[in-house]
Amino acid sequence: MLNPHFITVSDCLRNQFSLVRTRSVTLSEPLSEEDCCVQAMPDASPIKWHLAHTTWFFETFILEKFETDFQAHDPAFRVLYNSYYNGVGDKHPRAQRGMLTRPSLAEVLAYRTNVDDRVQALLAKHDLFSPHSKELAMLVELGLQHEQQHQELMMTDLKYLLSLNPLKPAYSGEALEPALTPPAIAWLEFDAGVVEIGHASDSFCFDNELPKHRQFVEKFSLASRLVTNGEYLEFVKAGGYQEPTLWLSEGWDWVRTERLGHPLYWHPALSASPDEKHTTWLEFTLHGLLPLDLHRPVTHLSFFEAEAYARWVGARLPTESEWEHAACKVDMIPGNLVPNLHPEPSTNHAALTDTFGVAWQWTTSSYAPYPGYVSAEGAIGEYNGKFMVNQYVLRGSSCATPTGHARATYRNFFPSTARWQFTGIRLAK
């Protein structure tokens, strides 16, 4: 599941464990118990479930394996909070996670405390020379990376939930300043050649980033920044959602079936002026319902919408090889969970901006194994490999990605119709 390098079980790992686990609870603190229990759609999960499932991961894959006198905190949790690990056993139906009014939020938080204390005790007694230290540390790091993925999901799932409330409540009361006018898109050219793709260093990576391998790319150009709300609004105004020639066949069928005419979270409203009847636009954000900021990167687009827009402007989406080759030449821009929680365009005037920490960027690459890919043995091997079908790769990271979680080789993936994540557009030619 990650690189087989040696990781010392140390105070550093214990501190990181505490920081990541605390952050998940902190993210839930502005919410009511009702907020934490509701499931807005089958693809999303309740906040309470996220808090419990990430705890289940540590209990199932670490405590059960390494505790000499292991006893489950509650045997029923093994089924309730199993997500998709068939090798572990039965699972509660995904679409019915919002029905779990019990255990209560307080019981889930007590579950977290119990497992946290036991993991910390386990780490404290394993020294550098313990034969299990390497495997233990690798699994703990995997569990922390897994929890950071769920921290991002907590925010995107919550945003979808709050958007369904007619009160349009805000998660964050922090004021959101208008974005600065971005520079015009510049086209950055990259020569054809053989490039190396995939993770190679001793730092953490998921197994789907391995192995490092060579691929040939033709000469291509990549847009210097992401597409903005204002630019995408021109596509909407031009009737882009009504023009079948811009859409892939399956995408056009989806648009017509769902009766779509604009991005998720956009809300058209008539002008208040009686003499000037025109449409103004609002956008639901984690800061509440706000006027659409034309200068911010457009987000919450499906692959179909991103691909149609690219076709409309005479461009295309990049392949993941092109994206990674270009991104390896820029500095990492860390993500920021709080307080922004909204795409913040980079003020960095480097040639390639908004690469990380703004919006996930669709590619035309189907999610498939790299040449030589080998999944881990046992249930832990179900983490990535079995999802390598009918999905597209996204690269970069978003404004909801925890700091330190992103890297140039990271392969996110979603179905072509997914819109509730912070997904945007970087154009290529």
XYZ file of C-alpha atoms in Angstrom:
429
model
C 0.000 0.000 0.000
C 3.006 2.277 0.465
C 6.714 2.237 -0.122
C 8.580 -0.512 1.742
C 11.004 1.897 3.395
C 11.902 1.896 7.067
C 9.930 4.254 9.314
C 11.062 4.685 12.911
C 8.283 4.453 15.490
C 9.092 7.667 17.294
C 7.648 10.656 19.057
C 7.327 12.257 15.614
C 4.865 9.599 14.466
C 2.955 9.744 17.737
C 2.670 13.524 17.459
C 1.487 13.257 13.861
C -1.099 10.689 14.921
C -2.424 13.060 17.563
C -2.534 16.044 15.185
C -4.403 14.255 12.412
C -6.874 12.566 14.727
C -7.578 15.831 16.546
C -8.148 17.690 13.276
C -11.040 15.406 12.298
C -12.850 16.156 15.546
C -12.085 19.870 15.209
C -13.722 19.919 11.773
C -16.918 18.529 13.292
C -17.091 20.962 16.219
C -19.076 23.761 14.459
C -21.815 21.233 13.647
C -24.905 20.092 15.520
C -25.487 16.432 16.273
C -28.205 16.490 13.591
C -25.693 17.857 11.061
C -23.379 14.945 11.838
C -25.957 12.201 11.313
C -27.615 13.030 7.980
C -26.555 11.433 4.678
C -27.333 13.745 1.759
C -26.889 11.178 -1.030
C -25.541 7.629 -1.463
C -22.105 8.882 -2.590
C -21.701 10.987 0.551
C -21.425 9.856 4.162
C -22.514 11.433 7.445
C -19.849 13.257 9.442
C -20.454 10.853 12.323
C -19.767 7.913 10.029
C -16.495 9.463 8.821
C -15.382 9.918 12.447
C -16.228 6.298 13.230
C -14.910 4.684 10.040
C -11.472 6.283 10.299
C -11.333 4.937 13.867
C -12.475 1.515 12.659
C -9.501 1.519 10.276
C -7.005 1.832 13.146
C -8.838 -0.689 15.296
C -9.209 -3.268 12.509
C -5.861 -3.057 10.747
C -3.589 -2.081 13.658
C -4.985 -2.902 17.088
C -6.428 -6.249 16.006
C -3.072 -7.179 14.490
C -0.628 -5.873 17.099
C -2.419 -5.845 20.464
C -1.636 -9.066 22.337
C -4.858 -8.877 24.357
C -7.070 -7.294 21.670
C -10.729 -6.785 22.464
C -13.055 -4.878 20.143
C -14.424 -1.650 21.572
C -17.840 -2.791 20.342
C -18.112 -5.933 18.149
C -21.065 -4.397 16.246
C -18.825 -1.609 14.940
C -16.926 -4.109 12.777
C -19.921 -4.252 10.424
C -21.389 -0.772 10.973
C -18.222 1.097 9.997
C -16.662 -1.190 7.400
C -16.701 0.736 4.124
C -15.792 -1.642 1.304
C -13.340 -4.189 2.711
C -14.851 -7.512 1.690
C -11.877 -9.319 3.179
C -12.859 -8.041 6.640
C -16.444 -9.260 6.457
C -19.981 -7.910 6.236
C -20.747 -4.217 5.714
C -23.657 -1.958 6.555
C -25.226 -0.789 3.233
C -23.501 2.362 2.014
C -26.709 4.184 1.106
C -28.103 3.600 4.618
C -25.314 5.153 6.674
C -27.566 8.104 7.467
C -30.008 5.727 9.184
C -27.495 5.038 11.950
C -28.962 7.415 14.527
C -27.344 5.125 17.059
C -24.586 4.889 18.207
C -24.795 8.542 19.189
C -22.172 11.127 18.305
C -20.969 11.015 21.922
C -20.489 7.250 21.655
C -18.549 7.643 18.419
C -16.287 10.248 20.038
C -15.754 7.884 22.986
C -14.830 5.175 20.463
C -12.229 7.515 18.965
C -10.747 8.270 22.379
C -10.525 4.587 23.272
C -8.792 3.618 20.034
C -6.498 6.671 20.120
C -5.273 5.814 23.605
C -4.618 2.213 22.620
C -2.743 3.111 19.433
C -0.586 5.611 21.336
C 0.190 2.962 23.974
C 1.092 0.516 21.232
C 3.439 2.993 19.576
C 5.053 3.889 22.887
C 6.125 0.332 23.645
C 7.506 -0.510 20.192
C 11.118 0.601 19.985
C 13.434 0.878 17.013
C 14.533 -2.750 17.275
C 11.094 -4.345 17.545
C 10.506 -6.798 14.681
C 7.010 -5.336 14.200
C 8.038 -1.660 14.289
C 8.434 -1.268 10.535
C 5.072 -2.801 9.647
C 3.311 -1.038 12.504
C 4.658 2.361 11.506
C 3.772 1.802 7.849
C 0.174 0.917 8.741
C -0.168 3.882 11.098
C 1.066 6.225 8.381
C -1.353 4.661 5.912
C -4.158 5.148 8.443
C -3.261 8.818 8.848
C -3.194 9.389 5.086
C -6.532 7.578 4.867
C -7.960 9.857 7.563
C -6.751 12.956 5.722
C -8.657 11.743 2.669
C -11.747 11.501 4.850
C -11.160 14.998 6.228
C -11.539 16.319 2.697
C -14.601 14.134 2.190
C -16.078 15.478 5.424
C -15.984 18.981 3.978
C -17.296 18.089 0.530
C -20.027 15.802 1.887
C -21.039 18.479 4.393
C -21.157 21.163 1.702
C -23.567 19.077 -0.342
C -25.710 18.455 2.737
C -25.903 22.132 3.734
C -26.659 23.148 0.142
C -29.927 21.193 0.321
C -31.126 23.251 3.282
C -33.336 26.166 2.106
C -31.730 28.325 4.805
C -28.386 27.913 2.989
C -26.461 27.806 6.288
C -22.756 28.591 6.469
C -20.259 26.166 7.954
C -17.683 28.913 8.430
C -18.495 32.440 9.576
C -15.140 33.701 8.319
C -15.518 36.547 5.804
C -14.513 35.689 2.240
C -12.677 38.463 0.427
C -13.214 38.920 -3.329
C -10.505 37.347 -5.465
C -8.093 39.493 -7.440
C -8.379 39.619 -11.212
C -6.253 36.753 -12.546
C -3.748 37.241 -15.356
C -4.681 36.035 -18.818
C -4.016 32.366 -19.490
C -0.553 31.750 -20.901
C 0.230 28.548 -22.798
C 3.313 26.797 -21.481
C 4.994 24.524 -24.019
C 6.585 21.166 -23.265
C 8.650 19.185 -25.736
C 7.927 15.641 -26.820
C 9.955 12.927 -25.187
C 10.155 10.078 -22.726
C 9.220 11.190 -19.203
C 9.259 9.404 -15.864
C 5.896 9.100 -14.089
C 5.134 7.756 -10.622
C 6.501 7.939 -7.096
C 10.170 7.196 -6.444
C 11.287 8.807 -3.170
C 11.291 7.315 0.334
C 8.322 9.451 1.393
C 4.800 8.039 1.683
C 2.706 7.211 -1.351
C -0.336 5.074 -2.105
C 0.184 1.903 -4.085
C -1.590 3.319 -7.156
C 1.320 5.787 -7.555
C 3.730 2.888 -8.076
C 5.913 1.874 -9.762
C 7.826 4.734 -11.317
C 7.931 4.095 -15.038
C 8.558 5.756 -18.387
C 5.976 7.108 -20.796
C 6.282 8.958 -24.068
C 4.423 12.256 -24.419
C 4.004 14.254 -27.601
C 4.699 17.974 -27.624
C 1.928 19.743 -25.695
C 0.940 23.027 -24.079
C -0.624 23.496 -20.656
C -2.626 26.485 -19.414
C -0.817 28.542 -16.798
C -3.864 28.708 -14.490
C -7.280 27.191 -13.917
C -10.479 28.268 -15.693
C -12.428 30.872 -13.706
C -16.114 31.226 -12.865
C -16.332 34.168 -15.242
C -14.876 32.211 -18.134
C -17.155 29.253 -17.486
C -20.148 31.610 -17.208
C -19.539 32.611 -20.824
C -19.947 28.944 -21.762
C -23.248 28.839 -19.853
C -24.496 32.062 -21.460
C -23.524 30.813 -24.925
C -25.830 27.824 -24.494
C -23.089 25.281 -23.896
C -25.447 23.001 -21.989
C -27.868 22.999 -24.923
C -25.356 22.212 -27.690
C -25.012 18.442 -28.258
C -21.948 18.760 -30.515
C -19.865 19.853 -27.509
C -20.592 16.785 -25.417
C -19.544 13.171 -25.386
C -22.566 10.982 -26.118
C -22.874 9.647 -22.585
C -22.336 13.145 -21.205
C -25.086 14.594 -23.386
C -27.517 11.895 -22.254
C -26.601 12.677 -18.639
C -27.067 16.440 -19.082
C -30.476 15.931 -20.679
C -31.629 13.357 -18.139
C -30.548 15.526 -15.181
C -31.744 18.745 -16.894
C -28.491 20.533 -16.139
C -27.773 24.075 -17.219
C -24.967 25.264 -14.930
C -22.448 23.996 -12.348
C -23.482 22.483 -9.049
C -24.013 25.173 -6.340
C -24.658 27.966 -8.879
C -28.032 29.692 -8.435
C -29.519 31.999 -11.099
C -31.555 34.933 -9.833
C -33.337 37.755 -11.653
C -32.000 41.255 -11.191
C -33.825 43.319 -8.597
C -34.068 46.230 -11.039
C -37.572 46.386 -12.629
C -36.135 48.119 -15.700
C -33.359 45.604 -16.295
C -34.408 41.968 -16.311
C -31.198 39.976 -16.446
C -29.825 36.988 -14.599
C -27.385 37.422 -11.770
C -25.638 34.455 -10.227
C -25.111 33.296 -6.677
C -22.966 30.398 -5.474
C -23.424 28.266 -2.385
C -20.188 27.947 -0.442
C -19.152 26.710 2.983
C -19.384 30.415 3.881
C -23.040 30.462 2.855
C -24.779 31.762 -0.278
C -22.618 34.465 -1.901
C -22.499 36.393 -5.163
C -20.626 34.360 -7.762
C -17.008 35.558 -7.737
C -16.066 35.694 -11.405
C -12.335 35.703 -10.648
C -12.203 32.493 -8.604
C -11.536 29.135 -10.269
C -14.713 27.323 -11.273
C -15.272 24.150 -9.239
C -17.678 21.247 -8.730
C -17.656 20.280 -12.390
C -18.020 16.752 -13.701
C -15.581 15.273 -16.189
C -18.282 15.687 -18.844
C -18.657 19.417 -18.100
C -14.896 19.995 -18.030
C -14.453 18.130 -21.321
C -17.310 20.004 -23.018
C -15.926 23.376 -21.930
C -12.460 22.474 -23.203
C -13.955 21.493 -26.566
C -15.893 24.813 -26.667
C -12.718 26.905 -26.288
C -10.775 24.816 -28.801
C -8.627 23.028 -26.255
C -8.711 19.716 -24.376
C -7.995 18.284 -20.945
C -4.463 17.049 -20.210
C -3.456 13.448 -19.741
C -2.197 12.573 -16.277
C 1.317 12.031 -17.695
C 1.329 15.540 -19.162
C 0.017 17.006 -15.921
C 2.580 15.252 -13.711
C 5.475 16.033 -16.019
C 4.580 19.737 -15.907
C 3.721 19.839 -12.187
C 7.057 18.321 -11.168
C 8.648 21.535 -12.381
C 6.752 23.797 -9.918
C 6.857 24.248 -6.160
C 4.205 22.621 -3.999
C 1.468 25.019 -2.859
C 0.077 23.625 0.411
C -3.632 23.114 0.893
C -5.608 24.974 3.524
C -8.563 23.397 5.303
C -9.615 26.308 7.527
C -10.693 29.082 7.261
C -10.999 29.494 3.473
C -12.706 26.289 2.344
C -13.230 27.953 -1.011
C -10.977 28.002 -4.078
C -8.400 30.734 -3.590
C -6.455 31.538 -6.772
C -2.718 31.685 -6.323
C -0.964 35.050 -6.097
C 2.249 33.294 -7.122
C 3.376 34.653 -10.476
C 5.279 31.498 -11.370
C 4.679 30.102 -14.807
C 2.326 27.339 -13.607
C -0.082 28.380 -10.844
C -3.017 26.893 -8.917
C -1.446 23.455 -9.296
C -2.107 22.466 -5.684
C -4.475 23.612 -2.949
C -7.178 25.127 -5.186
C -9.152 22.519 -7.168
C -8.640 18.962 -8.341
C -8.026 18.967 -12.087
C -9.644 16.460 -14.442
C -7.486 14.542 -16.898
C -8.491 12.399 -19.855
C -6.701 9.400 -18.342
C -8.807 6.466 -17.244
C -7.971 5.236 -13.762
C -5.928 2.110 -14.462
C -2.874 0.377 -12.963
C 0.607 1.491 -13.920
C 2.810 -1.080 -15.704
C 4.084 -3.446 -13.031
C 1.498 -2.430 -10.421
C 1.081 -4.888 -7.541
C -1.547 -4.406 -4.824
C -0.864 -5.272 -1.199
C -1.856 -8.660 0.166
C -5.001 -9.167 2.220
C -7.882 -6.799 2.879
C -5.587 -3.761 2.899
C -4.975 -4.441 -0.796
C -8.591 -3.462 -1.495
C -7.718 0.184 -0.817
C -7.147 1.228 -4.446
C -6.758 -1.541 -6.977
C -10.325 -2.807 -7.170
C -11.604 0.651 -8.174
C -9.514 0.809 -11.353
C -12.462 0.796 -13.758
C -14.989 3.325 -15.110
C -13.308 6.320 -13.444
C -11.079 9.211 -14.511
C -7.906 10.467 -12.834
C -7.757 13.904 -11.238
C -4.500 15.582 -10.288
C -3.336 18.271 -7.868
C -5.369 18.936 -4.730
C -8.150 21.251 -3.588
C -8.836 23.964 -1.056
C -10.224 21.219 1.207
C -7.153 18.975 0.974
C -5.269 18.853 4.308
C -1.888 20.541 4.340
C 0.909 18.137 3.472
C -1.366 15.548 1.864
C -0.815 16.552 -1.771
C 2.070 15.631 -4.077
C 2.729 15.657 -7.813
C 2.291 11.882 -8.165
C -1.033 11.685 -6.267
C -3.800 10.006 -8.305
C -7.315 10.955 -7.248
C -10.183 9.348 -9.150
C -13.928 9.766 -9.582
C -16.693 8.712 -11.997
C -17.327 11.014 -14.963
C -20.533 12.468 -13.446
C -19.128 13.307 -9.982
C -19.628 16.997 -9.099
C -19.638 17.310 -5.309
C -15.848 17.436 -4.997
C -13.814 20.613 -5.585
C -13.072 19.678 -9.210
C -11.998 22.218 -11.827
C -10.372 22.657 -15.217
C -6.811 23.095 -16.420
C -6.723 23.240 -20.197
C -4.228 21.630 -22.532
C -3.492 21.707 -26.256
